[in-house]
Amino acid sequence: MNNRWCLTAMALVSLCLCVSTISSPAHAQLFSAPVSYPAEGNPHHVYAMDFNGDGHNDLVVCGYEADLVSILLNNGDGTFGSASTYPAGPQPSIAIAEDLDGDGDFDLAIPNDYTNYISIMMNDGSGAFNTRDTYTVGSYPYYLSVANLNNDDDKDVAVANAESDFVSVLLNPGNGIFDPAVGYQTGANLMSTFAGDFDGDGDNDLATSNMGSQTVSILLNNGDGTFVKKEDYSIGAGYFRVYGGSFDGDGDGDLAVTNPVCDSIYVLLNDGNANFTVAHEYATGDRPFFLYSGDLNCDTYDDIATANISTNTVSVFLSNGDGSFQGPEDYVVCNSPHSVYAEDIDGDGDKDLLVADYSGNKAWILFNLSNCPAIPTLTEWGLIIFGVVLVGFITYVFLKRRKAVASLR
């Protein structure tokens, strides 16, 4: 019997060793020193997605003053070759990548500031974007979000119009040729929009930050891609960006808002019914121009990063899991960082920081040092399954023999 218990213990140990591949040590400093790559035209925004289907995340950088986007393809190890550039229309302020035409590769949606239209650029599958169509929206479209808004599994677009008091919604029939925009009233001078399920009914609602009226507007989805305005939240002067995440661990869509006037961010917690409470305010670097939210240290809680133009820094706030945050931890990056985003660039399973350097004509990368686990390989899954089966088999044999011995007594 002792031998059987030893075998069981050995199997359990082997299983633990297999499963231990998903644990990660903590690091005092979360991100490395920044490295940079040239990008033309005063980069206003940087985003990452696998554009050529090789399994590695590439970069798209908006050259705001040169009316173009730069595509930098990943060599597979987190380094990049020379950029390829594509005309993107006047003042492309951001680029969001999603599969818009259902062909399996990732296309681009871009608001063209100081116009009344957005650009949709289709990917040919190789990471080249030679086709561009425009769609009329409100005045000075500055920001947009891409999400399924009418529950048909296709990606739709919501546009924040900086010189209007409405958000423009363009529904996608599935082929990437969008229906005409429909406007829904918000506060004045929209600077950003974010799509998320705020009331728990399964469809994506909208939040907008309105600099003119100094409010955050919540618009609830009727389920078909039409919206009704629920409430405006007034916090203080100068709202610029709004971004969503789950900050207190309850699964409801919470919000974070930058305030470049007060050099801070506000955290708004959701009660699950799209009722928000201003829970915290945190100081950032000077003039937080952009923010991102996602799990940066692999603890399953969404953290926050801001790009601070006047101090040339990125501020990182790590979540405590209860709606409050530690930090900030500041990283000096470049001159005039206009945006920050996070995605796994080097394939090690954790999210690296990406920063658009407006004055320096570069895209900067700060690699994550937290050693988050990569997705287990087939071999690793095989070891885990083997360990589980082995434990089950030994336990079964032990119990069967013990029952047989007991029946003989």
Short mmCIF file of C-alpha atoms in Angstrom, two decimals:
data_model
loop_
_atom_site.label_atom_id
_atom_site.label_comp_id
_atom_site.label_asym_id
_atom_site.label_seq_id
_atom_site.Cartn_x
_atom_site.Cartn_y
_atom_site.Cartn_z
CA MET A 1 0.00 0.00 0.00
CA ASN A 2 2.87 2.36 0.76
CA ASN A 3 4.15 1.84 -2.77
CA ARG A 4 0.77 2.76 -4.17
CA TRP A 5 0.68 5.92 -2.12
CA CYS A 6 4.18 6.80 -3.33
CA LEU A 7 3.10 6.35 -6.93
CA THR A 8 0.05 8.54 -6.33
CA ALA A 9 2.20 11.23 -4.74
CA MET A 10 4.64 11.08 -7.65
CA ALA A 11 1.81 11.47 -10.14
CA LEU A 12 0.44 14.44 -8.23
CA VAL A 13 3.88 16.04 -8.18
CA SER A 14 4.27 15.55 -11.93
CA LEU A 15 0.85 17.10 -12.48
CA CYS A 16 1.78 20.09 -10.36
CA LEU A 17 4.99 20.52 -12.34
CA CYS A 18 3.01 20.54 -15.57
CA VAL A 19 0.46 23.00 -14.26
CA SER A 20 3.18 25.19 -12.79
CA THR A 21 4.00 26.37 -16.31
CA ILE A 22 1.04 28.71 -15.99
CA SER A 23 2.38 30.54 -12.93
CA SER A 24 4.59 33.64 -13.13
CA PRO A 25 6.99 35.40 -10.79
CA ALA A 26 6.58 39.02 -9.81
CA HIS A 27 8.97 41.74 -10.93
CA ALA A 28 9.74 45.04 -9.27
CA GLN A 29 9.83 46.83 -12.62
CA LEU A 30 7.10 45.80 -15.00
CA PHE A 31 8.48 47.15 -18.29
CA SER A 32 11.86 47.37 -19.98
CA ALA A 33 13.62 50.45 -21.29
CA PRO A 34 11.94 51.57 -24.53
CA VAL A 35 13.14 50.68 -28.02
CA SER A 36 11.97 52.60 -31.08
CA TYR A 37 11.22 52.21 -34.79
CA PRO A 38 10.88 55.02 -37.34
CA ALA A 39 7.35 55.97 -38.41
CA GLU A 40 6.49 58.90 -40.69
CA GLY A 41 4.23 61.89 -40.37
CA ASN A 42 4.01 62.75 -36.65
CA PRO A 43 2.60 59.52 -35.19
CA HIS A 44 -0.67 60.17 -33.42
CA HIS A 45 -1.66 56.59 -32.61
CA VAL A 46 -0.21 53.07 -32.62
CA TYR A 47 -2.12 49.79 -32.59
CA ALA A 48 -1.13 46.11 -32.90
CA MET A 49 -2.67 43.17 -34.72
CA ASP A 50 -1.52 40.25 -36.87
CA PHE A 51 -1.92 41.72 -40.34
CA ASN A 52 -0.16 39.07 -42.45
CA GLY A 53 -1.46 35.93 -40.75
CA ASP A 54 1.87 34.63 -39.45
CA GLY A 55 0.78 34.50 -35.82
CA HIS A 56 2.77 37.56 -34.71
CA ASN A 57 1.36 40.97 -33.90
CA ASP A 58 2.35 43.76 -36.28
CA LEU A 59 2.08 47.53 -35.85
CA VAL A 60 -0.02 50.20 -37.53
CA VAL A 61 0.98 53.80 -36.85
CA CYS A 62 -1.09 56.83 -37.88
CA GLY A 63 1.02 59.57 -39.49
CA TYR A 64 -1.31 62.43 -38.63
CA GLU A 65 0.45 65.22 -40.54
CA ALA A 66 1.41 63.08 -43.56
CA ASP A 67 -2.08 61.60 -44.15
CA LEU A 68 -0.85 58.01 -44.05
CA VAL A 69 -0.53 54.87 -42.00
CA SER A 70 2.71 52.95 -41.52
CA ILE A 71 2.61 49.16 -41.30
CA LEU A 72 5.54 47.49 -39.54
CA LEU A 73 5.57 43.69 -39.86
CA ASN A 74 6.89 41.64 -36.96
CA ASN A 75 9.94 39.47 -37.66
CA GLY A 76 8.57 36.94 -35.17
CA ASP A 77 10.75 37.92 -32.24
CA GLY A 78 9.36 41.36 -31.41
CA THR A 79 11.63 43.20 -33.83
CA PHE A 80 10.41 44.94 -36.96
CA GLY A 81 11.57 45.69 -40.46
CA SER A 82 11.12 48.93 -42.36
CA ALA A 83 7.65 50.42 -42.50
CA SER A 84 5.38 50.29 -45.54
CA THR A 85 3.15 53.35 -45.90
CA TYR A 86 -0.37 53.68 -47.32
CA PRO A 87 -2.51 56.80 -47.95
CA ALA A 88 -5.16 57.06 -45.23
CA GLY A 89 -6.89 60.37 -45.95
CA PRO A 90 -6.46 63.67 -44.10
CA GLN A 91 -5.32 63.64 -40.46
CA PRO A 92 -5.79 59.97 -39.55
CA SER A 93 -6.09 60.28 -35.78
CA ILE A 94 -6.34 56.59 -34.80
CA ALA A 95 -6.51 53.19 -36.50
CA ILE A 96 -8.47 50.24 -35.10
CA ALA A 97 -7.98 46.79 -36.64
CA GLU A 98 -10.79 44.26 -36.97
CA ASP A 99 -12.01 41.83 -39.63
CA LEU A 100 -14.59 44.06 -41.30
CA ASP A 101 -15.37 42.07 -44.45
CA GLY A 102 -15.40 38.55 -43.02
CA ASP A 103 -12.42 37.23 -44.96
CA GLY A 104 -10.35 36.31 -41.91
CA ASP A 105 -7.77 39.08 -42.00
CA PHE A 106 -7.72 42.36 -40.13
CA ASP A 107 -8.77 45.60 -41.79
CA LEU A 108 -8.52 49.21 -40.57
CA ALA A 109 -11.12 51.76 -39.47
CA ILE A 110 -9.77 55.32 -39.30
CA PRO A 111 -11.40 58.66 -38.41
CA ASN A 112 -10.14 61.55 -40.53
CA ASP A 113 -9.95 64.59 -38.28
CA TYR A 114 -11.02 68.00 -39.68
CA THR A 115 -13.28 66.28 -42.24
CA ASN A 116 -16.74 64.76 -42.09
CA TYR A 117 -15.82 61.18 -42.98
CA ILE A 118 -13.97 58.07 -41.86
CA SER A 119 -11.81 55.74 -43.92
CA ILE A 120 -12.10 51.96 -44.16
CA MET A 121 -8.94 50.27 -45.47
CA MET A 122 -9.12 46.63 -46.50
CA ASN A 123 -6.30 44.17 -45.94
CA ASP A 124 -5.35 41.99 -48.93
CA GLY A 125 -4.21 39.27 -46.52
CA SER A 126 -0.51 40.06 -46.72
CA GLY A 127 -0.61 43.16 -44.53
CA ALA A 128 -0.97 45.55 -47.46
CA PHE A 129 -3.77 48.15 -47.45
CA ASN A 130 -4.27 49.48 -50.96
CA THR A 131 -8.06 49.88 -50.89
CA ARG A 132 -9.71 52.78 -49.05
CA ASP A 133 -13.40 53.73 -48.90
CA THR A 134 -14.89 56.71 -47.06
CA TYR A 135 -18.16 57.11 -45.15
CA THR A 136 -19.82 60.35 -44.12
CA VAL A 137 -20.23 60.98 -40.40
CA GLY A 138 -20.37 64.13 -38.22
CA SER A 139 -17.96 67.07 -38.16
CA TYR A 140 -14.32 66.40 -37.28
CA PRO A 141 -14.41 62.67 -36.54
CA TYR A 142 -11.60 62.24 -34.05
CA TYR A 143 -12.00 58.79 -32.52
CA LEU A 144 -13.92 55.57 -33.09
CA SER A 145 -14.58 52.18 -31.61
CA VAL A 146 -15.28 48.93 -33.44
CA ALA A 147 -17.61 46.29 -31.97
CA ASN A 148 -20.61 44.12 -32.77
CA LEU A 149 -23.48 46.51 -32.10
CA ASN A 150 -26.50 44.73 -33.56
CA ASN A 151 -25.81 41.11 -32.54
CA ASP A 152 -25.12 39.79 -36.03
CA ASP A 153 -21.47 38.89 -35.32
CA ASP A 154 -20.18 41.55 -37.76
CA LYS A 155 -18.04 44.44 -36.61
CA ASP A 156 -19.77 47.83 -36.63
CA VAL A 157 -18.29 51.29 -36.04
CA ALA A 158 -19.17 54.09 -33.60
CA VAL A 159 -17.54 57.46 -34.28
CA ALA A 160 -16.88 60.35 -31.89
CA ASN A 161 -17.34 63.65 -33.76
CA ALA A 162 -15.30 66.42 -32.14
CA GLU A 163 -17.38 69.28 -33.55
CA SER A 164 -20.77 67.67 -33.09
CA ASP A 165 -23.03 66.63 -30.25
CA PHE A 166 -23.73 63.13 -31.50
CA VAL A 167 -22.01 59.80 -32.03
CA SER A 168 -22.27 58.28 -35.50
CA VAL A 169 -23.09 54.56 -35.73
CA LEU A 170 -22.35 52.67 -38.95
CA LEU A 171 -23.72 49.12 -39.11
CA ASN A 172 -21.89 46.46 -41.11
CA PRO A 173 -23.98 44.00 -43.15
CA GLY A 174 -21.03 41.62 -43.12
CA ASN A 175 -19.17 42.50 -46.29
CA GLY A 176 -17.39 45.56 -44.97
CA ILE A 177 -19.61 47.95 -46.94
CA PHE A 178 -21.27 49.96 -44.21
CA ASP A 179 -24.81 51.31 -43.99
CA PRO A 180 -25.18 55.11 -43.82
CA ALA A 181 -24.32 56.58 -40.44
CA VAL A 182 -27.06 57.22 -37.87
CA GLY A 183 -26.44 59.87 -35.20
CA TYR A 184 -27.34 59.59 -31.51
CA GLN A 185 -27.19 62.62 -29.25
CA THR A 186 -24.52 62.87 -26.59
CA GLY A 187 -22.78 65.78 -24.93
CA ALA A 188 -20.90 68.35 -27.00
CA ASN A 189 -17.49 67.95 -28.65
CA LEU A 190 -16.94 64.23 -28.46
CA MET A 191 -13.29 63.25 -28.04
CA SER A 192 -13.68 59.47 -27.72
CA THR A 193 -16.10 56.58 -27.53
CA PHE A 194 -15.91 53.11 -26.04
CA ALA A 195 -18.20 50.11 -26.65
CA GLY A 196 -19.00 47.62 -23.89
CA ASP A 197 -21.90 45.83 -22.22
CA PHE A 198 -22.69 48.19 -19.35
CA ASP A 199 -26.11 46.89 -18.32
CA GLY A 200 -25.49 43.15 -18.56
CA ASP A 201 -28.03 42.41 -21.27
CA GLY A 202 -25.52 40.89 -23.69
CA ASP A 203 -25.20 43.69 -26.23
CA ASN A 204 -22.64 46.46 -26.52
CA ASP A 205 -23.55 49.92 -25.26
CA LEU A 206 -21.58 53.13 -25.81
CA ALA A 207 -19.76 55.58 -23.57
CA THR A 208 -18.52 58.91 -24.93
CA SER A 209 -16.28 61.58 -23.43
CA ASN A 210 -17.54 65.08 -24.26
CA MET A 211 -15.02 67.86 -23.78
CA GLY A 212 -17.40 70.68 -24.66
CA SER A 213 -20.09 69.77 -22.14
CA GLN A 214 -17.58 68.24 -19.68
CA THR A 215 -19.56 65.04 -19.37
CA VAL A 216 -19.41 61.32 -20.01
CA SER A 217 -22.51 60.05 -21.82
CA ILE A 218 -23.87 56.51 -21.53
CA LEU A 219 -26.00 55.25 -24.44
CA LEU A 220 -27.77 51.93 -24.02
CA ASN A 221 -28.22 49.55 -26.93
CA ASN A 222 -31.75 48.44 -27.79
CA GLY A 223 -30.25 45.17 -29.04
CA ASP A 224 -30.45 46.04 -32.73
CA GLY A 225 -27.72 48.65 -33.00
CA THR A 226 -29.95 51.58 -32.15
CA PHE A 227 -29.33 53.53 -28.95
CA VAL A 228 -31.09 55.54 -26.29
CA LYS A 229 -29.25 57.98 -24.08
CA LYS A 230 -29.35 56.93 -20.44
CA GLU A 231 -27.37 59.49 -18.49
CA ASP A 232 -24.63 62.10 -18.50
CA TYR A 233 -22.00 62.10 -15.76
CA SER A 234 -20.26 65.33 -14.86
CA ILE A 235 -16.97 65.08 -12.99
CA GLY A 236 -14.91 68.17 -13.77
CA ALA A 237 -13.35 70.10 -16.61
CA GLY A 238 -11.46 68.65 -19.51
CA TYR A 239 -12.51 65.04 -20.19
CA PHE A 240 -10.54 63.76 -23.12
CA ARG A 241 -10.52 59.95 -23.37
CA VAL A 242 -12.76 57.21 -22.01
CA TYR A 243 -11.78 53.55 -21.88
CA GLY A 244 -13.46 50.52 -20.36
CA GLY A 245 -12.37 47.56 -18.27
CA SER A 246 -13.33 45.42 -15.30
CA PHE A 247 -11.68 47.14 -12.35
CA ASP A 248 -13.38 45.68 -9.29
CA GLY A 249 -13.66 42.03 -10.25
CA ASP A 250 -17.44 41.85 -10.61
CA GLY A 251 -17.42 41.51 -14.41
CA ASP A 252 -19.35 44.72 -15.04
CA GLY A 253 -17.96 47.22 -17.52
CA ASP A 254 -16.30 50.02 -15.57
CA LEU A 255 -14.80 53.18 -17.06
CA ALA A 256 -11.64 55.26 -16.77
CA VAL A 257 -11.48 58.84 -18.04
CA THR A 258 -8.46 61.10 -18.58
CA ASN A 259 -8.50 64.72 -17.48
CA PRO A 260 -5.58 66.65 -19.07
CA VAL A 261 -6.64 69.86 -17.33
CA CYS A 262 -6.21 68.36 -13.85
CA ASP A 263 -3.48 65.88 -14.85
CA SER A 264 -5.44 62.94 -13.56
CA ILE A 265 -7.69 60.01 -14.37
CA TYR A 266 -11.08 59.22 -12.90
CA VAL A 267 -12.29 55.66 -12.25
CA LEU A 268 -16.06 55.15 -12.59
CA LEU A 269 -17.39 51.88 -11.18
CA ASN A 270 -20.50 50.23 -12.60
CA ASP A 271 -23.16 48.64 -10.41
CA GLY A 272 -24.10 46.25 -13.24
CA ASN A 273 -27.08 48.26 -14.43
CA ALA A 274 -25.10 51.02 -16.17
CA ASN A 275 -25.19 53.23 -13.10
CA PHE A 276 -21.71 54.65 -12.53
CA THR A 277 -20.09 56.07 -9.42
CA VAL A 278 -16.93 58.14 -9.43
CA ALA A 279 -14.85 55.98 -7.11
CA HIS A 280 -11.32 57.33 -7.39
CA GLU A 281 -9.14 60.03 -8.91
CA TYR A 282 -5.44 59.40 -9.51
CA ALA A 283 -2.69 61.84 -10.47
CA THR A 284 -0.85 61.13 -13.71
CA GLY A 285 1.96 62.88 -15.54
CA ASP A 286 1.20 66.25 -17.13
CA ARG A 287 -1.57 66.26 -19.74
CA PRO A 288 -2.68 62.62 -20.00
CA PHE A 289 -3.67 62.57 -23.65
CA PHE A 290 -4.55 58.91 -24.09
CA LEU A 291 -5.23 55.82 -21.99
CA TYR A 292 -5.47 52.07 -22.27
CA SER A 293 -6.88 49.41 -19.96
CA GLY A 294 -6.01 45.73 -19.85
CA ASP A 295 -4.30 43.11 -17.69
CA LEU A 296 -0.64 44.12 -17.67
CA ASN A 297 0.71 41.93 -14.85
CA CYS A 298 -1.25 38.70 -15.39
CA ASP A 299 -3.35 38.84 -12.24
CA THR A 300 -6.65 38.80 -14.25
CA TYR A 301 -7.50 42.39 -13.24
CA ASP A 302 -7.53 45.25 -15.74
CA ASP A 303 -4.81 47.83 -15.17
CA ILE A 304 -4.53 51.33 -16.67
CA ALA A 305 -1.79 53.11 -18.63
CA THR A 306 -1.80 56.77 -19.71
CA ALA A 307 0.33 58.66 -22.24
CA ASN A 308 1.32 62.02 -20.76
CA ILE A 309 2.31 64.59 -23.39
CA SER A 310 4.00 67.26 -21.29
CA THR A 311 6.11 65.00 -19.07
CA ASN A 312 7.03 62.60 -21.90
CA THR A 313 6.00 59.64 -19.77
CA VAL A 314 3.66 56.69 -19.59
CA SER A 315 1.98 56.18 -16.20
CA VAL A 316 1.04 52.61 -15.24
CA PHE A 317 -1.59 51.96 -12.56
CA LEU A 318 -1.87 48.36 -11.35
CA SER A 319 -5.27 47.22 -10.14
CA ASN A 320 -5.81 45.96 -6.60
CA GLY A 321 -8.81 44.01 -7.85
CA ASP A 322 -11.34 46.00 -5.84
CA GLY A 323 -11.67 49.07 -8.08
CA SER A 324 -8.66 50.85 -6.59
CA PHE A 325 -5.18 51.09 -8.10
CA GLN A 326 -1.53 51.23 -7.10
CA GLY A 327 0.86 53.70 -8.62
CA PRO A 328 1.55 55.33 -10.78
CA GLU A 329 4.78 53.80 -11.98
CA ASP A 330 6.13 56.22 -14.58
CA TYR A 331 8.28 55.36 -17.59
CA VAL A 332 10.09 58.02 -19.60
CA VAL A 333 9.50 57.24 -23.25
CA CYS A 334 9.84 60.02 -25.81
CA ASN A 335 8.89 63.57 -26.76
CA SER A 336 5.14 64.12 -26.85
CA PRO A 337 3.68 60.61 -26.44
CA HIS A 338 0.26 60.85 -28.07
CA SER A 339 -1.09 57.36 -27.47
CA VAL A 340 -0.48 54.16 -25.54
CA TYR A 341 -1.68 50.65 -26.30
CA ALA A 342 -0.70 47.16 -25.09
CA GLU A 343 -0.37 43.86 -26.91
CA ASP A 344 1.96 40.86 -26.89
CA ILE A 345 4.69 41.80 -29.35
CA ASP A 346 7.41 39.25 -28.59
CA GLY A 347 5.20 36.18 -28.17
CA ASP A 348 5.95 35.52 -24.50
CA GLY A 349 2.33 35.76 -23.35
CA ASP A 350 2.32 39.17 -21.68
CA LYS A 351 1.28 42.55 -22.99
CA ASP A 352 3.96 45.01 -24.03
CA LEU A 353 3.40 48.78 -24.16
CA LEU A 354 3.29 50.65 -27.48
CA VAL A 355 3.67 54.42 -27.62
CA ALA A 356 3.24 56.86 -30.54
CA ASP A 357 5.97 59.52 -30.55
CA TYR A 358 4.42 62.53 -32.27
CA SER A 359 7.46 64.82 -32.26
CA GLY A 360 10.12 62.15 -32.80
CA ASN A 361 8.42 60.28 -35.68
CA LYS A 362 8.80 56.92 -33.96
CA ALA A 363 6.85 54.07 -32.44
CA TRP A 364 8.22 52.97 -29.07
CA ILE A 365 7.94 49.54 -27.44
CA LEU A 366 8.40 48.78 -23.74
CA PHE A 367 8.62 45.02 -23.26
CA ASN A 368 6.77 43.46 -20.36
CA LEU A 369 9.03 41.79 -17.77
CA SER A 370 6.35 40.00 -15.78
CA ASN A 371 6.86 36.66 -17.57
CA CYS A 372 3.17 35.94 -17.92
CA PRO A 373 2.59 32.39 -19.16
CA ALA A 374 2.29 31.85 -22.87
CA ILE A 375 -0.59 29.69 -24.09
CA PRO A 376 0.40 26.06 -23.44
CA THR A 377 1.71 24.18 -26.46
CA LEU A 378 0.20 20.86 -27.58
CA THR A 379 3.07 19.08 -25.83
CA GLU A 380 2.40 20.95 -22.57
CA TRP A 381 -1.32 20.19 -22.78
CA GLY A 382 -0.39 16.56 -23.42
CA LEU A 383 1.71 16.44 -20.25
CA ILE A 384 -1.08 18.01 -18.22
CA ILE A 385 -3.67 15.54 -19.57
CA PHE A 386 -1.28 12.64 -19.01
CA GLY A 387 -0.81 13.69 -15.40
CA VAL A 388 -4.56 13.91 -14.80
CA VAL A 389 -5.17 10.49 -16.39
CA LEU A 390 -2.29 8.95 -14.43
CA VAL A 391 -3.62 10.25 -11.11
CA GLY A 392 -7.09 8.99 -11.95
CA PHE A 393 -5.82 5.55 -12.98
CA ILE A 394 -3.67 5.03 -9.89
CA THR A 395 -6.50 6.19 -7.63
CA TYR A 396 -8.91 3.80 -9.38
CA VAL A 397 -6.53 0.84 -9.01
CA PHE A 398 -5.88 1.63 -5.37
CA LEU A 399 -9.58 1.89 -4.50
CA LYS A 400 -10.43 -1.28 -6.42
CA ARG A 401 -7.74 -3.31 -4.68
CA ARG A 402 -8.66 -1.93 -1.28
CA LYS A 403 -12.25 -2.98 -1.88
CA ALA A 404 -11.10 -6.47 -2.95
CA VAL A 405 -8.96 -6.84 0.19
CA ALA A 406 -11.83 -5.67 2.38
CA SER A 407 -14.16 -8.26 0.84
CA LEU A 408 -11.77 -11.03 1.81
CA ARG A 409 -11.79 -10.11 5.49
#
